[in-house]
């Protein structure tokens, strides 16, 4: 008897349907075809044990399972549950006539329990897109899948529950959550706040400009000046995720297996902090079984690189293309996948190996030439892609000792959100452009061109500092953001002056 069970596999951050065809005939054998990897073929042992622990004797007949389409490689253990149900349906132990309404995924344990799998959210989205009425997933993944509406989602703890559900013997109801209510509630919770930061008003202003326009920012300062401490507070002033951004971000983390058990939508923008020993593959993604890298896990959020020059040159240079294109295409001999990588780069570094070059109180102990060599670890093209470069000075004792609280993150965030709303209206008709940092040359001429006085100032500074054409574009983008924070329709000379002030390394 031939039965068909429907499941899905992951490619990039999207799912594609897999049809599991099962035929049971005379004989005693078990065969899986359809470019299945070792984990899929090992499902036989898990299925036999799971059935036995569930009180069902494995039908010892010739069983052939085909995973269609047969020309695409199938990986992982997420096909265990649909394969087991297909075997039972072919042996008339499960009602095979209703399987056409279900998409099913889940890994089986030897005791018959259903273990969580990765990529449930994109699978649920694909199931709804293909018109399936019901979705069966592991109980640990049910909250994640229930984010998708217009499809009935059932979470099962073990194989017996899945069999009873298919046979109509279960009174389990579809799992339902109020996505928007939970999303709105979680978007306001932050562990750190800028009200705890004493002094550093210039840096806070630079952060406000960076978040308002989605600009990359580099902090240069001596040890203990507060670079990392302030960077950790950046998520508290970023605008909240839209529902579309939350879905995309959650899909990436779901595919990577980074969602916590029982997690729903991600409500806060990601903040990723890879160590400086990270490899290029871990940063951009890939591997034997392709996985999103750190730049994709930071999509719609922040990628924070502390001790910037300590990262290997190869690691830093692979970021140049994603910083421009906001996506990364990983091409290997067996696959080509594209992951989104629209992140805001925040980096921090010391000005020299000892850390005290330019310090107002401590003497730098570096030899002549060491400072330049240290700074040259970061290539010019990469620095050009960082819109804001600012020096962080140590905080004076009187500022640290004051009991007067600083401006809260909520107040700064209000101004950031107001500036982003201006940009969203401005770029409403532009596909893939949502903030000033994403402006192309045409939009720069249309929206960010300064007045004659501002252009004269920009020309003088660029000629004196020998800035590149890319730096010219960056200054205009930052100036447009500053003008948005001022609610100014045009870019004026004062906006250009402030934007040029954020190119510290060009001045050095």
Tab-separated table of C-alpha atoms in Angstrom:
chain	number	residue	atom	x	y	z
A	1	UNK	CA	0.000	0.000	0.000
A	2	UNK	CA	1.298	3.455	-0.947
A	3	UNK	CA	0.877	6.413	1.429
A	4	UNK	CA	2.120	9.986	1.296
A	5	UNK	CA	3.060	12.114	4.301
A	6	UNK	CA	4.078	15.751	3.899
A	7	UNK	CA	6.984	17.425	5.652
A	8	UNK	CA	9.511	20.151	4.844
A	9	UNK	CA	13.230	20.827	4.803
A	10	UNK	CA	15.216	24.052	5.164
A	11	UNK	CA	17.199	25.850	2.477
A	12	UNK	CA	18.736	29.130	3.614
A	13	UNK	CA	16.066	30.566	5.933
A	14	UNK	CA	13.089	29.248	3.967
A	15	UNK	CA	11.385	25.858	3.882
A	16	UNK	CA	10.557	23.754	0.855
A	17	UNK	CA	8.077	20.835	0.848
A	18	UNK	CA	9.153	17.201	1.054
A	19	UNK	CA	6.776	14.361	0.222
A	20	UNK	CA	7.505	11.122	2.109
A	21	UNK	CA	6.194	8.218	0.018
A	22	UNK	CA	5.986	4.859	1.759
A	23	UNK	CA	5.327	1.478	0.128
A	24	UNK	CA	4.952	-1.770	2.104
A	25	UNK	CA	5.188	-5.088	0.228
A	26	UNK	CA	6.063	-8.728	0.794
A	27	UNK	CA	9.524	-9.351	2.117
A	28	UNK	CA	11.709	-8.152	4.982
A	29	UNK	CA	13.834	-5.050	4.309
A	30	UNK	CA	13.957	-1.317	4.964
A	31	UNK	CA	15.169	1.125	2.318
A	32	UNK	CA	15.281	4.926	2.230
A	33	UNK	CA	15.891	6.619	-1.132
A	34	UNK	CA	15.880	10.238	-2.273
A	35	UNK	CA	19.367	11.583	-1.418
A	36	UNK	CA	18.994	11.025	2.327
A	37	UNK	CA	21.986	11.685	4.546
A	38	UNK	CA	23.184	9.417	7.348
A	39	UNK	CA	20.945	11.013	9.984
A	40	UNK	CA	17.858	10.293	7.847
A	41	UNK	CA	18.871	6.680	7.147
A	42	UNK	CA	19.520	6.082	10.860
A	43	UNK	CA	15.843	6.888	11.467
A	44	UNK	CA	15.097	3.154	11.102
A	45	UNK	CA	16.599	2.348	14.496
A	46	UNK	CA	14.837	5.270	16.179
A	47	UNK	CA	11.483	4.407	14.590
A	48	UNK	CA	11.671	0.710	15.553
A	49	UNK	CA	12.483	1.544	19.175
A	50	UNK	CA	9.897	4.373	19.363
A	51	UNK	CA	7.148	2.089	18.048
A	52	UNK	CA	8.095	-0.661	20.521
A	53	UNK	CA	8.057	1.783	23.463
A	54	UNK	CA	4.654	3.016	22.260
A	55	UNK	CA	3.221	-0.513	22.313
A	56	UNK	CA	3.281	-0.978	18.528
A	57	UNK	CA	5.191	-3.815	16.892
A	58	UNK	CA	7.187	-2.700	13.875
A	59	UNK	CA	5.677	-4.320	10.760
A	60	UNK	CA	8.454	-6.599	9.480
A	61	UNK	CA	7.703	-6.309	5.791
A	62	UNK	CA	9.559	-4.878	2.828
A	63	UNK	CA	9.381	-1.118	3.383
A	64	UNK	CA	10.569	1.442	0.832
A	65	UNK	CA	10.539	5.161	1.678
A	66	UNK	CA	11.163	7.797	-0.981
A	67	UNK	CA	11.838	11.430	-0.053
A	68	UNK	CA	10.685	13.532	-2.975
A	69	UNK	CA	11.962	15.515	-4.781
A	70	UNK	CA	14.726	12.936	-5.072
A	71	UNK	CA	17.356	15.292	-6.521
A	72	UNK	CA	17.639	17.452	-3.375
A	73	UNK	CA	19.720	16.311	-0.426
A	74	UNK	CA	17.724	15.679	2.791
A	75	UNK	CA	19.489	16.197	6.118
A	76	UNK	CA	18.706	15.848	9.810
A	77	UNK	CA	16.321	13.888	12.008
A	78	UNK	CA	13.204	16.018	11.485
A	79	UNK	CA	11.731	13.380	9.146
A	80	UNK	CA	11.524	10.706	11.896
A	81	UNK	CA	7.928	11.411	12.916
A	82	UNK	CA	6.441	11.696	9.399
A	83	UNK	CA	8.332	8.564	8.309
A	84	UNK	CA	6.968	6.613	11.283
A	85	UNK	CA	3.411	7.769	10.565
A	86	UNK	CA	3.865	6.865	6.892
A	87	UNK	CA	4.921	3.329	7.826
A	88	UNK	CA	1.924	2.960	10.148
A	89	UNK	CA	-0.451	4.330	7.502
A	90	UNK	CA	0.894	1.900	4.877
A	91	UNK	CA	0.200	-0.937	7.320
A	92	UNK	CA	-3.291	0.478	7.994
A	93	UNK	CA	-2.509	1.261	11.629
A	94	UNK	CA	-3.129	4.964	10.991
A	95	UNK	CA	-5.898	6.587	8.962
A	96	UNK	CA	-3.997	7.504	5.807
A	97	UNK	CA	-6.950	9.316	4.217
A	98	UNK	CA	-6.497	12.411	6.450
A	99	UNK	CA	-2.731	12.753	6.054
A	100	UNK	CA	-3.201	15.062	3.050
A	101	UNK	CA	-4.385	17.778	5.467
A	102	UNK	CA	-1.239	17.640	7.627
A	103	UNK	CA	2.349	18.828	7.399
A	104	UNK	CA	4.426	17.000	10.017
A	105	UNK	CA	7.918	17.407	11.445
A	106	UNK	CA	9.721	16.051	14.510
A	107	UNK	CA	12.608	13.898	15.707
A	108	UNK	CA	11.913	10.660	17.565
A	109	UNK	CA	13.711	9.533	20.695
A	110	UNK	CA	14.202	5.830	21.418
A	111	UNK	CA	11.500	6.008	24.111
A	112	UNK	CA	8.933	7.355	21.645
A	113	UNK	CA	9.051	10.995	22.721
A	114	UNK	CA	9.172	13.728	20.068
A	115	UNK	CA	12.213	15.984	20.296
A	116	UNK	CA	12.422	19.623	19.090
A	117	UNK	CA	13.818	20.434	15.659
A	118	UNK	CA	15.201	23.545	13.988
A	119	UNK	CA	13.408	25.739	11.468
A	120	UNK	CA	9.818	25.210	12.655
A	121	UNK	CA	8.758	28.799	11.945
A	122	UNK	CA	9.675	28.728	8.219
A	123	UNK	CA	8.059	25.276	7.998
A	124	UNK	CA	4.819	26.672	9.463
A	125	UNK	CA	4.910	29.585	7.022
A	126	UNK	CA	5.399	27.181	4.105
A	127	UNK	CA	2.583	24.912	5.340
A	128	UNK	CA	0.140	27.829	5.356
A	129	UNK	CA	1.393	28.986	1.966
A	130	UNK	CA	0.754	25.519	0.473
A	131	UNK	CA	-2.757	25.350	1.909
A	132	UNK	CA	-2.344	22.692	4.603
A	133	UNK	CA	-5.038	22.848	7.268
A	134	UNK	CA	-3.006	21.369	10.128
A	135	UNK	CA	0.578	21.218	11.336
A	136	UNK	CA	2.035	18.710	13.807
A	137	UNK	CA	5.267	19.754	15.537
A	138	UNK	CA	7.140	18.802	18.734
A	139	UNK	CA	5.538	20.269	21.859
A	140	UNK	CA	8.740	22.263	22.511
A	141	UNK	CA	8.289	24.058	19.152
A	142	UNK	CA	4.533	24.662	19.304
A	143	UNK	CA	4.762	28.286	20.513
A	144	UNK	CA	7.116	29.152	17.679
A	145	UNK	CA	4.832	27.545	15.065
A	146	UNK	CA	1.654	29.106	16.507
A	147	UNK	CA	2.928	32.542	15.507
A	148	UNK	CA	1.618	31.711	12.016
A	149	UNK	CA	-2.128	32.262	11.795
A	150	UNK	CA	-4.748	30.604	9.570
A	151	UNK	CA	-3.389	27.112	10.245
A	152	UNK	CA	-4.147	24.728	13.145
A	153	UNK	CA	-0.954	23.926	15.058
A	154	UNK	CA	-0.718	20.850	17.310
A	155	UNK	CA	2.212	20.077	19.597
A	156	UNK	CA	2.859	16.434	20.498
A	157	UNK	CA	5.048	15.019	23.260
A	158	UNK	CA	5.312	11.486	21.899
A	159	UNK	CA	4.460	9.201	18.998
A	160	UNK	CA	1.279	7.918	20.650
A	161	UNK	CA	-0.188	11.432	20.794
A	162	UNK	CA	0.534	11.922	17.086
A	163	UNK	CA	-1.133	8.580	16.201
A	164	UNK	CA	-4.220	9.389	18.279
A	165	UNK	CA	-4.446	12.832	16.680
A	166	UNK	CA	-4.331	11.389	13.139
A	167	UNK	CA	-6.874	8.692	14.037
A	168	UNK	CA	-9.261	11.201	15.588
A	169	UNK	CA	-8.977	9.691	19.085
A	170	UNK	CA	-7.456	12.812	20.663
A	171	UNK	CA	-9.411	15.743	22.059
A	172	UNK	CA	-6.378	18.044	21.821
A	173	UNK	CA	-7.190	21.562	20.630
A	174	UNK	CA	-4.959	23.645	18.318
A	175	UNK	CA	-2.463	25.782	20.187
A	176	UNK	CA	-3.395	29.473	19.972
A	177	UNK	CA	-1.505	32.553	21.203
A	178	UNK	CA	-2.113	36.293	20.982
A	179	UNK	CA	0.984	37.120	18.970
A	180	UNK	CA	0.627	40.882	18.850
A	181	UNK	CA	-0.075	41.255	22.564
A	182	UNK	CA	2.944	39.177	23.586
A	183	UNK	CA	5.081	40.903	20.950
A	184	UNK	CA	4.177	44.393	22.208
A	185	UNK	CA	4.748	43.398	25.844
A	186	UNK	CA	8.219	41.944	25.261
A	187	UNK	CA	9.472	44.822	23.105
A	188	UNK	CA	9.785	47.176	26.106
A	189	UNK	CA	12.052	45.081	28.351
A	190	UNK	CA	15.757	46.028	28.452
A	191	UNK	CA	18.499	45.022	30.846
A	192	UNK	CA	20.524	48.240	30.483
A	193	UNK	CA	19.625	51.910	30.264
A	194	UNK	CA	21.549	55.043	29.273
A	195	UNK	CA	20.389	56.776	32.452
A	196	UNK	CA	23.100	54.738	34.204
A	197	UNK	CA	25.866	56.263	32.053
A	198	UNK	CA	27.611	59.283	33.568
A	199	UNK	CA	29.025	61.894	31.208
A	200	UNK	CA	29.973	60.920	27.636
A	201	UNK	CA	27.366	63.249	26.133
A	202	UNK	CA	29.182	63.427	22.785
A	203	UNK	CA	29.225	59.634	22.513
A	204	UNK	CA	25.537	59.403	23.449
A	205	UNK	CA	24.751	61.903	20.711
A	206	UNK	CA	26.750	59.838	18.212
A	207	UNK	CA	24.822	56.737	19.276
A	208	UNK	CA	21.540	58.587	18.836
A	209	UNK	CA	22.522	59.612	15.305
A	210	UNK	CA	23.719	56.083	14.487
A	211	UNK	CA	20.484	54.448	15.664
A	212	UNK	CA	18.290	57.075	14.005
A	213	UNK	CA	19.818	56.375	10.587
A	214	UNK	CA	21.028	52.778	10.977
A	215	UNK	CA	24.669	53.870	10.597
A	216	UNK	CA	27.746	51.784	11.415
A	217	UNK	CA	29.846	53.255	14.225
A	218	UNK	CA	33.399	52.793	15.518
A	219	UNK	CA	34.452	53.800	19.055
A	220	UNK	CA	38.122	54.567	19.682
A	221	UNK	CA	39.213	55.052	23.283
A	222	UNK	CA	41.496	53.935	26.083
A	223	UNK	CA	40.685	50.941	28.337
A	224	UNK	CA	38.024	51.729	30.932
A	225	UNK	CA	36.536	54.688	29.072
A	226	UNK	CA	33.170	52.914	28.778
A	227	UNK	CA	33.091	51.703	25.165
A	228	UNK	CA	31.677	48.225	25.832
A	229	UNK	CA	29.424	49.440	28.638
A	230	UNK	CA	27.726	51.970	26.364
A	231	UNK	CA	27.548	49.618	23.378
A	232	UNK	CA	25.513	47.140	25.459
A	233	UNK	CA	22.892	49.849	25.942
A	234	UNK	CA	22.415	50.503	22.247
A	235	UNK	CA	19.457	48.078	21.829
A	236	UNK	CA	17.488	50.175	24.337
A	237	UNK	CA	17.406	53.173	21.960
A	238	UNK	CA	16.862	51.334	18.677
A	239	UNK	CA	13.338	51.547	17.222
A	240	UNK	CA	11.192	48.466	17.982
A	241	UNK	CA	11.050	45.631	15.491
A	242	UNK	CA	8.201	45.681	13.023
A	243	UNK	CA	6.211	42.454	12.703
A	244	UNK	CA	7.860	41.723	9.356
A	245	UNK	CA	11.353	42.250	10.820
A	246	UNK	CA	10.471	40.098	13.832
A	247	UNK	CA	9.347	37.232	11.571
A	248	UNK	CA	12.509	37.424	9.464
A	249	UNK	CA	14.776	37.598	12.520
A	250	UNK	CA	12.985	34.731	14.252
A	251	UNK	CA	13.243	32.577	11.109
A	252	UNK	CA	17.016	33.009	11.055
A	253	UNK	CA	17.408	32.091	14.727
A	254	UNK	CA	14.985	29.182	14.317
A	255	UNK	CA	16.994	27.745	11.414
A	256	UNK	CA	20.204	28.170	13.446
A	257	UNK	CA	18.636	26.467	16.488
A	258	UNK	CA	19.186	29.553	18.648
A	259	UNK	CA	15.624	29.985	19.910
A	260	UNK	CA	15.022	29.081	23.539
A	261	UNK	CA	12.565	26.306	24.381
A	262	UNK	CA	9.020	27.656	24.230
A	263	UNK	CA	10.157	30.842	22.479
A	264	UNK	CA	7.744	32.774	20.325
A	265	UNK	CA	8.641	35.719	18.113
A	266	UNK	CA	11.816	37.608	18.913
A	267	UNK	CA	10.609	40.890	20.389
A	268	UNK	CA	13.945	42.709	20.677
A	269	UNK	CA	16.578	43.432	18.085
A	270	UNK	CA	19.466	40.940	18.291
A	271	UNK	CA	22.780	42.005	19.813
A	272	UNK	CA	25.569	39.624	18.755
A	273	UNK	CA	29.080	39.844	20.239
A	274	UNK	CA	31.410	37.261	18.644
A	275	UNK	CA	34.876	36.852	20.162
A	276	UNK	CA	37.835	38.136	18.160
A	277	UNK	CA	38.966	34.537	17.531
A	278	UNK	CA	35.839	33.865	15.415
A	279	UNK	CA	36.490	32.170	12.052
A	280	UNK	CA	35.332	33.571	8.695
A	281	UNK	CA	32.808	30.727	8.297
A	282	UNK	CA	31.357	31.330	11.767
A	283	UNK	CA	30.996	35.011	10.927
A	284	UNK	CA	29.419	34.819	7.449
A	285	UNK	CA	27.835	31.355	7.603
A	286	UNK	CA	28.258	28.114	5.706
A	287	UNK	CA	29.841	24.872	6.849
A	288	UNK	CA	29.235	21.265	5.809
A	289	UNK	CA	25.548	21.680	6.649
A	290	UNK	CA	24.925	25.363	5.858
A	291	UNK	CA	24.078	27.521	8.853
A	292	UNK	CA	23.626	31.294	9.263
A	293	UNK	CA	26.700	33.091	10.588
A	294	UNK	CA	26.968	35.877	13.142
A	295	UNK	CA	26.265	38.602	10.584
A	296	UNK	CA	22.942	36.927	9.751
A	297	UNK	CA	22.077	36.255	13.388
A	298	UNK	CA	22.552	40.022	13.867
A	299	UNK	CA	20.116	40.789	11.027
A	300	UNK	CA	17.822	43.720	11.933
A	301	UNK	CA	19.983	44.291	14.998
A	302	UNK	CA	23.558	44.981	16.096
A	303	UNK	CA	26.825	43.156	15.461
A	304	UNK	CA	29.258	44.346	18.137
A	305	UNK	CA	32.955	43.658	17.537
A	306	UNK	CA	35.015	44.496	20.616
A	307	UNK	CA	38.802	44.793	20.234
A	308	UNK	CA	38.289	45.440	16.522
A	309	UNK	CA	41.966	45.221	15.384
A	310	UNK	CA	42.378	41.866	17.155
A	311	UNK	CA	40.075	40.159	14.647
A	312	UNK	CA	41.997	38.490	11.840
A	313	UNK	CA	42.351	40.470	8.618
A	314	UNK	CA	40.502	37.749	6.691
A	315	UNK	CA	37.527	37.881	9.065
A	316	UNK	CA	37.238	41.660	8.784
A	317	UNK	CA	37.566	41.737	5.015
A	318	UNK	CA	34.753	39.208	4.433
A	319	UNK	CA	32.376	41.768	5.958
A	320	UNK	CA	32.993	44.351	3.245
A	321	UNK	CA	30.489	42.943	0.755
A	322	UNK	CA	27.691	42.228	3.306
A	323	UNK	CA	28.037	45.760	4.680
A	324	UNK	CA	27.212	47.099	1.210
A	325	UNK	CA	24.688	44.519	-0.064
A	326	UNK	CA	23.032	43.678	3.300
A	327	UNK	CA	22.981	39.986	2.413
A	328	UNK	CA	25.559	37.213	2.094
A	329	UNK	CA	25.627	34.500	-0.564
A	330	UNK	CA	27.580	31.429	0.541
A	331	UNK	CA	28.661	29.317	-2.439
A	332	UNK	CA	30.196	25.899	-1.969
A	333	UNK	CA	30.616	22.847	-4.205
A	334	UNK	CA	27.365	21.237	-2.977
A	335	UNK	CA	25.155	24.244	-2.300
A	336	UNK	CA	24.544	27.969	-2.710
A	337	UNK	CA	22.465	29.771	-0.074
A	338	UNK	CA	21.721	33.422	0.561
A	339	UNK	CA	21.197	34.750	4.077
A	340	UNK	CA	20.022	38.268	4.996
A	341	UNK	CA	22.672	40.380	6.731
A	342	UNK	CA	21.148	43.805	7.280
A	343	UNK	CA	22.916	44.633	10.524
A	344	UNK	CA	24.280	47.723	12.206
A	345	UNK	CA	28.018	47.308	12.817
A	346	UNK	CA	29.271	48.648	16.146
A	347	UNK	CA	32.992	48.242	16.796
A	348	UNK	CA	35.350	49.421	19.519
A	349	UNK	CA	39.112	49.546	19.767
A	350	UNK	CA	42.025	51.023	21.657
A	351	UNK	CA	44.024	53.756	19.902
A	352	UNK	CA	47.279	51.799	20.238
A	353	UNK	CA	48.630	48.470	21.617
A	354	UNK	CA	49.059	49.808	25.165
A	355	UNK	CA	45.733	51.652	24.918
A	356	UNK	CA	46.804	55.097	26.137
A	357	UNK	CA	47.783	57.020	23.006
A	358	UNK	CA	46.205	60.464	23.364
A	359	UNK	CA	45.096	59.822	26.961
A	360	UNK	CA	44.872	63.087	28.948
A	361	UNK	CA	46.552	61.629	32.076
A	362	UNK	CA	48.407	58.400	31.269
A	363	UNK	CA	51.504	58.191	29.095
A	364	UNK	CA	51.558	55.960	26.019
A	365	UNK	CA	54.425	53.414	26.159
A	366	UNK	CA	54.270	52.304	22.519
A	367	UNK	CA	57.348	52.593	20.296
A	368	UNK	CA	57.318	54.980	17.315
A	369	UNK	CA	55.458	53.392	14.436
A	370	UNK	CA	53.524	50.950	16.624
A	371	UNK	CA	50.475	53.201	16.752
A	372	UNK	CA	50.265	53.503	12.958
A	373	UNK	CA	50.873	49.761	12.537
A	374	UNK	CA	48.101	48.992	15.018
A	375	UNK	CA	45.610	51.280	13.287
A	376	UNK	CA	46.548	49.853	9.879
A	377	UNK	CA	45.202	46.464	10.916
A	378	UNK	CA	41.866	47.888	9.776
A	379	UNK	CA	41.880	48.466	6.030
A	380	UNK	CA	40.890	51.777	4.490
A	381	UNK	CA	37.983	50.283	2.481
A	382	UNK	CA	36.515	48.790	5.656
A	383	UNK	CA	36.888	52.071	7.570
A	384	UNK	CA	35.160	53.875	4.695
A	385	UNK	CA	32.123	51.639	5.270
A	386	UNK	CA	31.840	52.842	8.872
A	387	UNK	CA	29.775	56.032	8.820
A	388	UNK	CA	30.609	57.314	12.314
A	389	UNK	CA	34.053	57.187	13.938
A	390	UNK	CA	34.263	58.827	17.345
A	391	UNK	CA	36.835	59.136	20.110
A	392	UNK	CA	35.770	58.132	23.622
A	393	UNK	CA	37.525	60.104	26.360
A	394	UNK	CA	37.753	58.948	30.009
A	395	UNK	CA	35.052	60.304	32.311
A	396	UNK	CA	36.187	62.860	34.881
A	397	UNK	CA	35.739	62.007	38.550
A	398	UNK	CA	33.224	64.804	39.163
A	399	UNK	CA	30.955	63.403	36.419
A	400	UNK	CA	31.210	59.865	37.783
A	401	UNK	CA	30.447	60.982	41.329
A	402	UNK	CA	27.336	62.999	40.485
A	403	UNK	CA	23.991	61.676	41.721
A	404	UNK	CA	22.032	63.391	38.957
A	405	UNK	CA	20.685	60.717	36.576
A	406	UNK	CA	21.472	61.025	32.893
A	407	UNK	CA	18.865	61.116	30.145
A	408	UNK	CA	17.012	57.821	29.968
A	409	UNK	CA	17.018	55.457	27.006
A	410	UNK	CA	13.260	55.980	26.631
A	411	UNK	CA	13.737	59.701	25.929
A	412	UNK	CA	16.489	59.095	23.391
A	413	UNK	CA	14.444	56.322	21.796
A	414	UNK	CA	11.505	58.663	21.216
A	415	UNK	CA	13.685	60.948	19.094
A	416	UNK	CA	15.144	57.970	17.235
A	417	UNK	CA	11.669	56.603	16.457
A	418	UNK	CA	10.502	60.041	15.258
A	419	UNK	CA	13.484	60.269	12.877
A	420	UNK	CA	12.880	56.729	11.595
A	421	UNK	CA	9.237	57.553	10.897
A	422	UNK	CA	10.350	60.469	8.730
A	423	UNK	CA	12.631	58.108	6.803
A	424	UNK	CA	9.948	55.432	6.391
A	425	UNK	CA	7.632	57.983	4.778
A	426	UNK	CA	10.442	59.310	2.594
A	427	UNK	CA	11.408	55.869	1.272
A	428	UNK	CA	7.921	54.375	1.168
A	429	UNK	CA	8.179	53.858	-2.595
A	430	UNK	CA	11.762	52.524	-2.548
A	431	UNK	CA	12.101	48.743	-2.391
A	432	UNK	CA	14.526	47.483	0.266
A	433	UNK	CA	15.353	50.949	1.645
A	434	UNK	CA	14.087	51.822	5.126
A	435	UNK	CA	16.666	54.170	6.632
A	436	UNK	CA	19.275	56.742	5.609
A	437	UNK	CA	22.203	54.321	5.841
A	438	UNK	CA	20.712	52.383	2.908
A	439	UNK	CA	20.471	55.360	0.520
A	440	UNK	CA	21.970	54.904	-2.948
A	441	UNK	CA	23.552	57.662	-5.054
A	442	UNK	CA	20.261	58.679	-6.653
A	443	UNK	CA	18.584	59.125	-3.268
A	444	UNK	CA	21.603	61.017	-1.909
A	445	UNK	CA	21.235	63.596	-4.679
A	446	UNK	CA	17.502	63.730	-4.134
A	447	UNK	CA	17.297	63.981	-0.344
A	448	UNK	CA	20.752	64.595	1.189
A	449	UNK	CA	22.316	67.266	-0.999
A	450	UNK	CA	23.404	70.163	1.266
A	451	UNK	CA	22.857	73.874	0.738
A	452	UNK	CA	25.670	75.883	-0.971
A	453	UNK	CA	27.282	76.837	2.340
A	454	UNK	CA	27.274	73.224	3.503
A	455	UNK	CA	28.683	71.997	0.180
A	456	UNK	CA	31.518	74.549	0.352
A	457	UNK	CA	32.386	73.374	3.875
A	458	UNK	CA	32.312	69.734	2.784
A	459	UNK	CA	34.557	70.431	-0.205
A	460	UNK	CA	37.136	72.239	1.934
A	461	UNK	CA	37.300	69.450	4.532
A	462	UNK	CA	37.460	66.642	1.976
A	463	UNK	CA	40.304	68.273	0.064
A	464	UNK	CA	42.240	69.029	3.247
A	465	UNK	CA	41.812	65.521	4.686
A	466	UNK	CA	42.044	63.717	1.327
A	467	UNK	CA	38.833	61.752	1.955
A	468	UNK	CA	37.547	59.100	-0.464
A	469	UNK	CA	34.380	59.241	-2.557
A	470	UNK	CA	32.814	56.668	-0.237
A	471	UNK	CA	33.518	58.950	2.751
A	472	UNK	CA	31.706	61.734	0.842
A	473	UNK	CA	28.596	59.539	0.599
A	474	UNK	CA	28.843	58.541	4.258
A	475	UNK	CA	29.014	62.144	5.423
A	476	UNK	CA	25.915	63.022	3.402
A	477	UNK	CA	23.998	60.063	4.838
A	478	UNK	CA	24.898	61.007	8.408
A	479	UNK	CA	24.076	64.671	7.743
A	480	UNK	CA	20.651	63.659	6.427
A	481	UNK	CA	20.023	61.735	9.662
A	482	UNK	CA	21.081	64.710	11.791
A	483	UNK	CA	18.672	66.870	9.785
A	484	UNK	CA	15.892	64.332	10.428
A	485	UNK	CA	16.572	64.495	14.169
A	486	UNK	CA	16.198	68.281	13.838
A	487	UNK	CA	13.013	67.816	11.752
A	488	UNK	CA	14.734	69.859	9.068
A	489	UNK	CA	13.497	69.370	5.471
A	490	UNK	CA	16.944	70.132	4.025
A	491	UNK	CA	20.583	69.441	4.921
A	492	UNK	CA	22.229	72.595	6.226
A	493	UNK	CA	25.794	73.656	6.974
A	494	UNK	CA	25.496	72.809	10.697
A	495	UNK	CA	24.397	69.277	9.848
A	496	UNK	CA	27.409	68.841	7.555
A	497	UNK	CA	29.728	70.171	10.294
A	498	UNK	CA	28.469	67.644	12.824
A	499	UNK	CA	28.655	64.788	10.308
A	500	UNK	CA	32.289	65.665	9.453
A	501	UNK	CA	33.038	65.683	13.189
A	502	UNK	CA	32.132	61.997	13.237
A	503	UNK	CA	35.064	61.088	10.971
A	504	UNK	CA	37.725	61.022	13.706
A	505	UNK	CA	40.116	58.652	11.963
A	506	UNK	CA	40.057	60.747	8.788
A	507	UNK	CA	41.079	63.743	10.883
A	508	UNK	CA	43.868	61.738	12.550
